[in-house]
Amino acid sequence: MTRNRLYTPYQLKGLSLRNRIVMAPMCQYAVDAKDGIPNEWHYVHYISRAVGGTGLILIEMTNVEPDGRITDNCLGLWSDDHVPAFRRIVSEAHKHGAKVGIQIAHAGRKAQDAEQPVGPSDIPFGAASPVPRALSTDEVRAMAGKFKDAARRAVEAGVDTIELHGAHGYLIHQFHSKLVNNRQDAYGRDLALFGSEVVQAVKSVMPPDMPLIMRVSAAEYAEGGYDLAGGLEIFRRYRDAGVDVFHVSSGGEGPVGAQGSALYAGYQVPLARGLKAALGVPVIAVGLLDDAKLADATLAHGDADLVAVARGMLRDPYWALHAVQAVAAGREAAADAAELIPRPYTRGY
């Protein structure tokens, strides 16, 4: 019997994973002190998934400046004071066999608690949203430096990889979306310029063998927005600038359910498959892949190299362990599960 694919180890540059299971970044809105520093909630939240057998944990959207947060209760990496708390999480997760990445981002016009959000233009997200201030050309250039500084701090905290958030209508996505970016300068004439500069800036402070992940919305699901074919030209630029892996999501600039974005198990897998084939790079598939057999089949069919689980891991910190057990029966599957079970828990199995 073939060993199930979820449990197959994975190597990319210097990143070595015990399995193909990724914990997708999910905002917790749990920084009660509003200082951007992870607290005990975050520590327990992430370490429990490491104990539960996850191969790669991606820490939630972590922002490069205070007004770049979705809310004041979100994480940040705009100060060296943030580093020790992240280092504590990463170090403990490593003890349990997981690798850890962090999603670095800026919410742009979607910063709900900013006195005045910023973005590529003054186009608000919706009628009820505040009108953002368009960043000046110099401010856009400086913003790439803020991403670079956050990445340097992430490396100091000991992360194994970094993910840039270029999806879901946040700042990088806003710059490469013609629905939002109506600038007349170089950053408007070339929609991929800002994202490419961020990629290059971040890569400059990453170890050479550390892969860079970018999460992208492969389709916008909004009238006049890009589909996968339209997005590929932008994503190709990001690949050429230094992105090693794409985490393929969708949406963010249109309402859920619009323009053919019906939600069903694995609904984003075709986007991952298409991007992988077109750009020849590894991809992470995500999107209602909570069923372990569907996640395993996504890997078996070659649609993705890794699978990310979000809501399923909110419900079950031990999703990875339970998925290995669910996919196949027999001695090999039992051996796979046995390797993941923490020694103090073995009596439960």
mmCIF file of C-alpha atoms in Angstrom:
data_model
loop_
_atom_site.group_PDB
_atom_site.id
_atom_site.type_symbol
_atom_site.label_atom_id
_atom_site.label_comp_id
_atom_site.label_asym_id
_atom_site.label_seq_id
_atom_site.Cartn_x
_atom_site.Cartn_y
_atom_site.Cartn_z
ATOM 1 C CA MET A 1 0.000 0.000 0.000
ATOM 2 C CA THR A 2 1.328 3.447 -0.906
ATOM 3 C CA ARG A 3 2.035 5.723 1.994
ATOM 4 C CA ASN A 4 -0.521 8.513 2.111
ATOM 5 C CA ARG A 5 0.631 11.737 0.500
ATOM 6 C CA LEU A 6 -0.289 14.003 3.389
ATOM 7 C CA TYR A 7 2.452 12.401 5.424
ATOM 8 C CA THR A 8 5.145 12.551 2.718
ATOM 9 C CA PRO A 9 8.046 14.795 3.804
ATOM 10 C CA TYR A 10 8.760 17.880 1.724
ATOM 11 C CA GLN A 11 11.971 19.787 1.049
ATOM 12 C CA LEU A 12 12.322 23.188 -0.610
ATOM 13 C CA LYS A 13 15.675 24.914 -0.393
ATOM 14 C CA GLY A 14 16.512 24.880 3.331
ATOM 15 C CA LEU A 15 12.948 24.209 4.475
ATOM 16 C CA SER A 16 12.433 20.581 5.480
ATOM 17 C CA LEU A 17 8.885 19.599 6.493
ATOM 18 C CA ARG A 18 7.796 16.388 8.195
ATOM 19 C CA ASN A 19 4.573 16.321 6.150
ATOM 20 C CA ARG A 20 2.610 18.277 3.540
ATOM 21 C CA ILE A 21 0.123 19.793 5.994
ATOM 22 C CA VAL A 22 0.122 23.565 6.472
ATOM 23 C CA MET A 23 -1.775 25.550 9.074
ATOM 24 C CA ALA A 24 -3.125 28.485 7.086
ATOM 25 C CA PRO A 25 -2.700 31.948 8.642
ATOM 26 C CA MET A 26 -5.882 32.965 10.449
ATOM 27 C CA CYS A 27 -6.296 36.281 12.264
ATOM 28 C CA GLN A 28 -7.086 35.824 15.949
ATOM 29 C CA TYR A 29 -7.836 39.474 16.827
ATOM 30 C CA ALA A 30 -6.559 38.579 20.284
ATOM 31 C CA VAL A 31 -3.910 41.212 21.130
ATOM 32 C CA ASP A 32 -5.804 42.738 24.043
ATOM 33 C CA ALA A 33 -2.989 45.177 24.849
ATOM 34 C CA LYS A 34 -3.201 46.506 21.269
ATOM 35 C CA ASP A 35 0.599 46.602 21.072
ATOM 36 C CA GLY A 36 0.986 43.997 18.328
ATOM 37 C CA ILE A 37 2.875 41.592 20.613
ATOM 38 C CA PRO A 38 1.782 37.917 20.762
ATOM 39 C CA ASN A 39 0.396 36.914 24.148
ATOM 40 C CA GLU A 40 -0.436 33.627 25.899
ATOM 41 C CA TRP A 41 -3.412 33.047 23.606
ATOM 42 C CA HIS A 42 -1.152 33.038 20.572
ATOM 43 C CA TYR A 43 1.413 30.849 22.314
ATOM 44 C CA VAL A 44 -1.125 28.147 23.187
ATOM 45 C CA HIS A 45 -2.889 28.494 19.827
ATOM 46 C CA TYR A 46 0.214 27.810 17.762
ATOM 47 C CA ILE A 47 2.000 25.342 20.006
ATOM 48 C CA SER A 48 -1.087 23.127 20.239
ATOM 49 C CA ARG A 49 -1.050 22.766 16.433
ATOM 50 C CA ALA A 50 2.643 21.880 16.553
ATOM 51 C CA VAL A 51 1.870 19.187 19.135
ATOM 52 C CA GLY A 52 -0.999 18.110 16.864
ATOM 53 C CA GLY A 53 1.353 17.136 14.043
ATOM 54 C CA THR A 54 1.207 20.087 11.625
ATOM 55 C CA GLY A 55 4.163 20.236 9.263
ATOM 56 C CA LEU A 56 4.249 24.008 8.666
ATOM 57 C CA ILE A 57 2.526 26.590 10.846
ATOM 58 C CA LEU A 58 1.962 29.980 9.244
ATOM 59 C CA ILE A 59 1.480 32.634 11.907
ATOM 60 C CA GLU A 60 -1.410 34.935 11.133
ATOM 61 C CA MET A 61 -1.254 38.265 9.295
ATOM 62 C CA THR A 62 1.417 40.289 11.067
ATOM 63 C CA ASN A 63 1.674 43.921 10.135
ATOM 64 C CA VAL A 64 4.526 46.249 9.249
ATOM 65 C CA GLU A 65 3.145 49.363 10.955
ATOM 66 C CA PRO A 66 0.423 50.109 13.522
ATOM 67 C CA ASP A 67 -1.985 51.589 10.978
ATOM 68 C CA GLY A 68 -1.398 48.577 8.735
ATOM 69 C CA ARG A 69 -3.417 46.316 11.016
ATOM 70 C CA ILE A 70 -6.938 45.203 10.186
ATOM 71 C CA THR A 71 -7.783 46.006 13.820
ATOM 72 C CA ASP A 72 -5.822 47.238 16.804
ATOM 73 C CA ASN A 73 -6.057 43.683 18.172
ATOM 74 C CA CYS A 74 -3.887 42.262 15.374
ATOM 75 C CA LEU A 75 -0.212 41.277 15.481
ATOM 76 C CA GLY A 76 2.682 43.457 14.389
ATOM 77 C CA LEU A 77 6.401 43.382 13.657
ATOM 78 C CA TRP A 78 7.111 47.101 13.365
ATOM 79 C CA SER A 79 9.422 47.134 16.409
ATOM 80 C CA ASP A 80 12.288 45.056 17.757
ATOM 81 C CA ASP A 81 10.226 44.814 20.950
ATOM 82 C CA HIS A 82 7.993 42.305 19.153
ATOM 83 C CA VAL A 83 10.761 39.813 18.443
ATOM 84 C CA PRO A 84 11.082 37.971 21.809
ATOM 85 C CA ALA A 85 7.428 36.894 21.939
ATOM 86 C CA PHE A 86 7.574 35.532 18.391
ATOM 87 C CA ARG A 87 10.896 33.819 19.134
ATOM 88 C CA ARG A 88 9.276 32.040 22.105
ATOM 89 C CA ILE A 89 6.523 30.633 19.875
ATOM 90 C CA VAL A 90 8.907 29.547 17.133
ATOM 91 C CA SER A 91 11.362 27.904 19.524
ATOM 92 C CA GLU A 92 8.691 25.864 21.296
ATOM 93 C CA ALA A 93 7.019 24.807 18.036
ATOM 94 C CA HIS A 94 10.373 23.504 16.823
ATOM 95 C CA LYS A 95 10.617 21.277 19.900
ATOM 96 C CA HIS A 96 7.481 19.480 18.702
ATOM 97 C CA GLY A 97 8.689 18.937 15.139
ATOM 98 C CA ALA A 98 6.835 21.740 13.355
ATOM 99 C CA LYS A 99 8.348 24.425 11.180
ATOM 100 C CA VAL A 100 7.063 27.977 11.439
ATOM 101 C CA GLY A 101 6.503 30.782 8.974
ATOM 102 C CA ILE A 102 4.942 34.184 9.441
ATOM 103 C CA GLN A 103 2.646 36.145 7.141
ATOM 104 C CA ILE A 104 3.878 39.725 6.782
ATOM 105 C CA ALA A 105 1.336 42.229 5.570
ATOM 106 C CA HIS A 106 -0.286 45.641 5.498
ATOM 107 C CA ALA A 107 -4.070 45.992 5.373
ATOM 108 C CA GLY A 108 -4.015 49.187 3.320
ATOM 109 C CA ARG A 109 -7.518 50.549 2.776
ATOM 110 C CA LYS A 110 -8.930 47.670 4.865
ATOM 111 C CA ALA A 111 -7.322 48.930 8.109
ATOM 112 C CA GLN A 112 -10.493 49.276 10.142
ATOM 113 C CA ASP A 113 -9.088 51.031 13.213
ATOM 114 C CA ALA A 114 -6.676 53.418 11.478
ATOM 115 C CA GLU A 115 -7.640 57.076 11.831
ATOM 116 C CA GLN A 116 -7.274 57.273 8.062
ATOM 117 C CA PRO A 117 -6.296 54.161 6.113
ATOM 118 C CA VAL A 118 -3.814 54.434 3.254
ATOM 119 C CA GLY A 119 -3.706 52.706 -0.091
ATOM 120 C CA PRO A 120 -2.627 53.090 -3.688
ATOM 121 C CA SER A 121 -5.587 55.417 -4.292
ATOM 122 C CA ASP A 122 -8.478 57.121 -2.507
ATOM 123 C CA ILE A 123 -10.977 54.428 -3.490
ATOM 124 C CA PRO A 124 -12.712 53.001 -0.375
ATOM 125 C CA PHE A 125 -13.446 49.310 0.009
ATOM 126 C CA GLY A 126 -17.189 49.955 0.228
ATOM 127 C CA ALA A 127 -19.743 52.649 0.874
ATOM 128 C CA ALA A 128 -19.491 52.119 4.633
ATOM 129 C CA SER A 129 -15.674 52.175 4.662
ATOM 130 C CA PRO A 130 -13.549 55.293 5.230
ATOM 131 C CA VAL A 131 -11.927 56.956 2.254
ATOM 132 C CA PRO A 132 -8.229 56.039 2.269
ATOM 133 C CA ARG A 133 -5.408 58.473 1.623
ATOM 134 C CA ALA A 134 -3.356 57.696 -1.462
ATOM 135 C CA LEU A 135 0.291 57.086 -0.573
ATOM 136 C CA SER A 136 2.795 59.426 -2.192
ATOM 137 C CA THR A 137 5.414 57.926 -4.495
ATOM 138 C CA ASP A 138 8.061 58.373 -1.792
ATOM 139 C CA GLU A 139 5.788 56.730 0.781
ATOM 140 C CA VAL A 140 5.281 53.742 -1.493
ATOM 141 C CA ARG A 141 9.040 53.291 -1.807
ATOM 142 C CA ALA A 142 9.393 53.618 1.969
ATOM 143 C CA MET A 143 6.669 51.011 2.506
ATOM 144 C CA ALA A 144 8.837 48.346 0.855
ATOM 145 C CA GLY A 145 11.448 49.196 3.496
ATOM 146 C CA LYS A 146 8.898 48.574 6.250
ATOM 147 C CA PHE A 147 8.246 45.099 4.856
ATOM 148 C CA LYS A 148 12.015 44.548 4.772
ATOM 149 C CA ASP A 149 12.396 45.582 8.421
ATOM 150 C CA ALA A 150 9.563 43.273 9.478
ATOM 151 C CA ALA A 151 11.174 40.395 7.579
ATOM 152 C CA ARG A 152 14.500 41.033 9.294
ATOM 153 C CA ARG A 153 12.777 40.819 12.672
ATOM 154 C CA ALA A 154 11.033 37.599 11.640
ATOM 155 C CA VAL A 155 14.396 36.067 10.743
ATOM 156 C CA GLU A 156 15.750 37.187 14.118
ATOM 157 C CA ALA A 157 12.797 35.424 15.746
ATOM 158 C CA GLY A 158 13.911 32.168 14.119
ATOM 159 C CA VAL A 159 11.230 31.547 11.518
ATOM 160 C CA ASP A 160 11.806 28.903 8.853
ATOM 161 C CA THR A 161 10.053 30.786 6.058
ATOM 162 C CA ILE A 162 8.222 34.045 5.387
ATOM 163 C CA GLU A 163 4.924 34.551 3.593
ATOM 164 C CA LEU A 164 3.976 37.864 2.014
ATOM 165 C CA HIS A 165 0.257 38.591 1.977
ATOM 166 C CA GLY A 166 -0.579 39.552 -1.583
ATOM 167 C CA ALA A 167 -4.191 38.383 -1.436
ATOM 168 C CA HIS A 168 -7.642 39.174 -0.041
ATOM 169 C CA GLY A 169 -7.645 42.855 -0.933
ATOM 170 C CA TYR A 170 -4.782 43.935 1.336
ATOM 171 C CA LEU A 171 -2.079 46.400 0.326
ATOM 172 C CA ILE A 172 0.030 44.359 -2.114
ATOM 173 C CA HIS A 173 -3.148 43.072 -3.753
ATOM 174 C CA GLN A 174 -4.542 46.608 -3.866
ATOM 175 C CA PHE A 175 -1.518 47.765 -5.852
ATOM 176 C CA HIS A 176 -1.820 45.015 -8.444
ATOM 177 C CA SER A 177 -5.593 45.358 -8.816
ATOM 178 C CA LYS A 178 -6.837 47.688 -11.517
ATOM 179 C CA LEU A 179 -10.050 47.969 -9.495
ATOM 180 C CA VAL A 180 -8.176 49.866 -6.767
ATOM 181 C CA ASN A 181 -5.004 51.254 -8.308
ATOM 182 C CA ASN A 182 -5.681 54.304 -10.464
ATOM 183 C CA ARG A 183 -2.313 55.985 -9.846
ATOM 184 C CA GLN A 184 -0.581 58.014 -12.546
ATOM 185 C CA ASP A 185 2.989 57.373 -11.380
ATOM 186 C CA ALA A 186 5.210 54.322 -11.996
ATOM 187 C CA TYR A 187 3.248 52.324 -9.402
ATOM 188 C CA GLY A 188 0.075 52.848 -11.401
ATOM 189 C CA ARG A 189 1.545 52.303 -14.844
ATOM 190 C CA ASP A 190 3.118 49.025 -13.683
ATOM 191 C CA LEU A 191 0.701 47.161 -11.397
ATOM 192 C CA ALA A 192 3.329 44.597 -10.377
ATOM 193 C CA LEU A 193 6.016 47.131 -9.445
ATOM 194 C CA PHE A 194 5.185 47.597 -5.757
ATOM 195 C CA GLY A 195 4.809 43.889 -5.052
ATOM 196 C CA SER A 196 8.026 43.115 -6.911
ATOM 197 C CA GLU A 197 9.920 45.721 -4.895
ATOM 198 C CA VAL A 198 8.543 44.275 -1.661
ATOM 199 C CA VAL A 199 9.643 40.789 -2.716
ATOM 200 C CA GLN A 200 13.145 41.990 -3.515
ATOM 201 C CA ALA A 201 13.423 43.984 -0.291
ATOM 202 C CA VAL A 202 12.326 41.056 1.848
ATOM 203 C CA LYS A 203 14.585 38.584 0.040
ATOM 204 C CA SER A 204 17.561 40.842 0.738
ATOM 205 C CA VAL A 205 17.339 40.114 4.489
ATOM 206 C CA MET A 206 16.385 36.433 4.269
ATOM 207 C CA PRO A 207 18.980 33.638 4.417
ATOM 208 C CA PRO A 208 19.741 32.406 0.875
ATOM 209 C CA ASP A 209 18.309 28.959 1.601
ATOM 210 C CA MET A 210 15.051 30.235 3.123
ATOM 211 C CA PRO A 211 12.124 30.056 0.686
ATOM 212 C CA LEU A 212 9.756 32.984 0.291
ATOM 213 C CA ILE A 213 6.030 32.230 0.049
ATOM 214 C CA MET A 214 3.474 34.649 -1.344
ATOM 215 C CA ARG A 215 -0.241 34.304 -0.823
ATOM 216 C CA VAL A 216 -2.178 35.567 -3.823
ATOM 217 C CA SER A 217 -5.776 35.876 -4.873
ATOM 218 C CA ALA A 218 -5.664 34.032 -8.184
ATOM 219 C CA ALA A 219 -9.065 35.442 -9.148
ATOM 220 C CA GLU A 220 -10.834 38.529 -7.818
ATOM 221 C CA TYR A 221 -14.484 37.526 -8.316
ATOM 222 C CA ALA A 222 -15.412 41.158 -8.901
ATOM 223 C CA GLU A 223 -16.803 42.808 -12.004
ATOM 224 C CA GLY A 224 -13.881 44.138 -14.030
ATOM 225 C CA GLY A 225 -11.362 42.304 -11.882
ATOM 226 C CA TYR A 226 -8.786 39.806 -13.074
ATOM 227 C CA ASP A 227 -9.240 36.067 -13.451
ATOM 228 C CA LEU A 228 -6.425 33.531 -13.278
ATOM 229 C CA ALA A 229 -5.253 34.300 -16.811
ATOM 230 C CA GLY A 230 -5.058 37.992 -15.968
ATOM 231 C CA GLY A 231 -3.339 37.429 -12.659
ATOM 232 C CA LEU A 232 -0.638 35.185 -14.084
ATOM 233 C CA GLU A 233 1.283 38.056 -15.674
ATOM 234 C CA ILE A 234 1.526 39.749 -12.283
ATOM 235 C CA PHE A 235 2.408 36.541 -10.454
ATOM 236 C CA ARG A 236 5.096 35.756 -13.035
ATOM 237 C CA ARG A 237 6.742 39.054 -12.136
ATOM 238 C CA TYR A 238 6.626 38.127 -8.466
ATOM 239 C CA ARG A 239 8.174 34.745 -9.245
ATOM 240 C CA ASP A 240 10.959 36.401 -11.180
ATOM 241 C CA ALA A 241 11.532 38.864 -8.318
ATOM 242 C CA GLY A 242 12.120 35.985 -5.907
ATOM 243 C CA VAL A 243 8.930 34.219 -4.800
ATOM 244 C CA ASP A 244 9.603 30.492 -4.378
ATOM 245 C CA VAL A 245 6.101 29.216 -3.493
ATOM 246 C CA PHE A 246 2.609 30.581 -4.146
ATOM 247 C CA HIS A 247 -0.173 30.054 -1.617
ATOM 248 C CA VAL A 248 -3.184 30.159 -3.928
ATOM 249 C CA SER A 249 -6.363 31.727 -2.590
ATOM 250 C CA SER A 250 -8.933 34.027 -4.226
ATOM 251 C CA GLY A 251 -11.249 36.946 -3.690
ATOM 252 C CA GLY A 252 -10.955 40.002 -1.482
ATOM 253 C CA GLU A 253 -12.051 42.788 -3.806
ATOM 254 C CA GLY A 254 -15.627 41.594 -4.278
ATOM 255 C CA PRO A 255 -18.418 40.165 -2.094
ATOM 256 C CA VAL A 256 -18.393 36.450 -1.311
ATOM 257 C CA GLY A 257 -20.507 34.601 -3.834
ATOM 258 C CA ALA A 258 -20.067 37.213 -6.585
ATOM 259 C CA GLN A 259 -18.836 36.520 -10.101
ATOM 260 C CA GLY A 260 -18.810 32.747 -9.810
ATOM 261 C CA SER A 261 -17.091 32.407 -6.455
ATOM 262 C CA ALA A 262 -19.380 29.638 -5.183
ATOM 263 C CA LEU A 263 -17.944 27.966 -2.102
ATOM 264 C CA TYR A 264 -17.546 24.183 -2.114
ATOM 265 C CA ALA A 265 -14.913 21.776 -0.853
ATOM 266 C CA GLY A 266 -11.722 22.299 -2.828
ATOM 267 C CA TYR A 267 -13.148 25.224 -4.820
ATOM 268 C CA GLN A 268 -9.746 26.905 -5.128
ATOM 269 C CA VAL A 269 -7.800 23.790 -6.144
ATOM 270 C CA PRO A 270 -8.255 24.447 -9.905
ATOM 271 C CA LEU A 271 -6.645 27.862 -9.383
ATOM 272 C CA ALA A 272 -3.683 26.270 -7.618
ATOM 273 C CA ARG A 273 -3.353 23.686 -10.379
ATOM 274 C CA GLY A 274 -3.486 26.355 -13.084
ATOM 275 C CA LEU A 275 -0.922 28.611 -11.433
ATOM 276 C CA LYS A 276 1.439 25.705 -10.791
ATOM 277 C CA ALA A 277 1.264 24.575 -14.413
ATOM 278 C CA ALA A 278 1.721 28.052 -15.848
ATOM 279 C CA LEU A 279 4.566 29.271 -13.643
ATOM 280 C CA GLY A 280 6.355 26.001 -12.869
ATOM 281 C CA VAL A 281 6.663 26.693 -9.150
ATOM 282 C CA PRO A 282 5.459 24.830 -6.053
ATOM 283 C CA VAL A 283 2.030 25.827 -4.753
ATOM 284 C CA ILE A 284 0.019 25.515 -1.572
ATOM 285 C CA ALA A 285 -3.661 24.759 -2.137
ATOM 286 C CA VAL A 286 -6.201 26.102 0.339
ATOM 287 C CA GLY A 287 -9.963 26.466 0.589
ATOM 288 C CA LEU A 288 -12.319 24.093 2.415
ATOM 289 C CA LEU A 289 -9.845 21.207 2.332
ATOM 290 C CA ASP A 290 -10.920 20.044 5.776
ATOM 291 C CA ASP A 291 -11.723 16.536 4.532
ATOM 292 C CA ALA A 292 -8.479 14.598 4.851
ATOM 293 C CA LYS A 293 -9.168 12.367 1.836
ATOM 294 C CA LEU A 294 -9.817 15.385 -0.386
ATOM 295 C CA ALA A 295 -6.626 17.042 0.865
ATOM 296 C CA ASP A 296 -4.676 13.849 0.190
ATOM 297 C CA ALA A 297 -6.192 13.519 -3.287
ATOM 298 C CA THR A 298 -5.193 17.091 -4.093
ATOM 299 C CA LEU A 299 -1.597 16.064 -3.513
ATOM 300 C CA ALA A 300 -1.953 12.697 -5.224
ATOM 301 C CA HIS A 301 -3.283 14.309 -8.416
ATOM 302 C CA GLY A 302 -0.373 16.741 -8.518
ATOM 303 C CA ASP A 303 -2.629 19.768 -8.116
ATOM 304 C CA ALA A 304 -0.490 21.134 -5.286
ATOM 305 C CA ASP A 305 2.688 20.420 -3.368
ATOM 306 C CA LEU A 306 1.271 21.308 0.060
ATOM 307 C CA VAL A 307 -2.256 21.711 1.418
ATOM 308 C CA ALA A 308 -3.322 24.363 3.906
ATOM 309 C CA VAL A 309 -6.159 23.920 6.366
ATOM 310 C CA ALA A 310 -7.776 26.861 8.138
ATOM 311 C CA ARG A 311 -11.172 26.427 9.788
ATOM 312 C CA GLY A 312 -10.573 22.708 10.243
ATOM 313 C CA MET A 313 -7.620 23.503 12.470
ATOM 314 C CA LEU A 314 -9.635 26.016 14.459
ATOM 315 C CA ARG A 315 -12.011 23.189 15.290
ATOM 316 C CA ASP A 316 -9.332 20.568 15.839
ATOM 317 C CA PRO A 317 -5.755 21.396 16.922
ATOM 318 C CA TYR A 318 -4.844 17.764 16.098
ATOM 319 C CA TRP A 319 -6.231 17.862 12.575
ATOM 320 C CA ALA A 320 -2.914 16.687 11.115
ATOM 321 C CA LEU A 321 -2.731 13.603 13.308
ATOM 322 C CA HIS A 322 -6.369 12.721 12.709
ATOM 323 C CA ALA A 323 -5.974 13.274 8.957
ATOM 324 C CA VAL A 324 -3.112 10.788 8.742
ATOM 325 C CA GLN A 325 -5.308 8.226 10.475
ATOM 326 C CA ALA A 326 -8.313 8.969 8.249
ATOM 327 C CA VAL A 327 -6.658 8.709 4.851
ATOM 328 C CA ALA A 328 -5.541 5.079 4.870
ATOM 329 C CA ALA A 329 -5.681 1.931 6.937
ATOM 330 C CA GLY A 330 -3.030 -0.702 7.462
ATOM 331 C CA ARG A 331 0.419 -0.949 8.955
ATOM 332 C CA GLU A 332 1.966 1.962 7.048
ATOM 333 C CA ALA A 333 -0.825 4.343 8.017
ATOM 334 C CA ALA A 334 -0.572 3.183 11.603
ATOM 335 C CA ALA A 335 3.164 3.803 11.526
ATOM 336 C CA ASP A 336 2.607 7.293 10.111
ATOM 337 C CA ALA A 337 0.160 8.136 12.876
ATOM 338 C CA ALA A 338 2.382 6.614 15.547
ATOM 339 C CA GLU A 339 5.250 8.884 14.528
ATOM 340 C CA LEU A 340 3.060 11.953 15.013
ATOM 341 C CA ILE A 341 1.470 11.002 18.340
ATOM 342 C CA PRO A 342 3.161 12.839 21.237
ATOM 343 C CA ARG A 343 4.541 10.288 23.697
ATOM 344 C CA PRO A 344 2.370 11.482 26.638
ATOM 345 C CA TYR A 345 -0.742 10.894 24.487
ATOM 346 C CA THR A 346 0.016 7.411 23.186
ATOM 347 C CA ARG A 347 -2.296 5.706 25.691
ATOM 348 C CA GLY A 348 -5.193 7.485 23.994
ATOM 349 C CA TYR A 349 -4.476 5.677 20.737
#
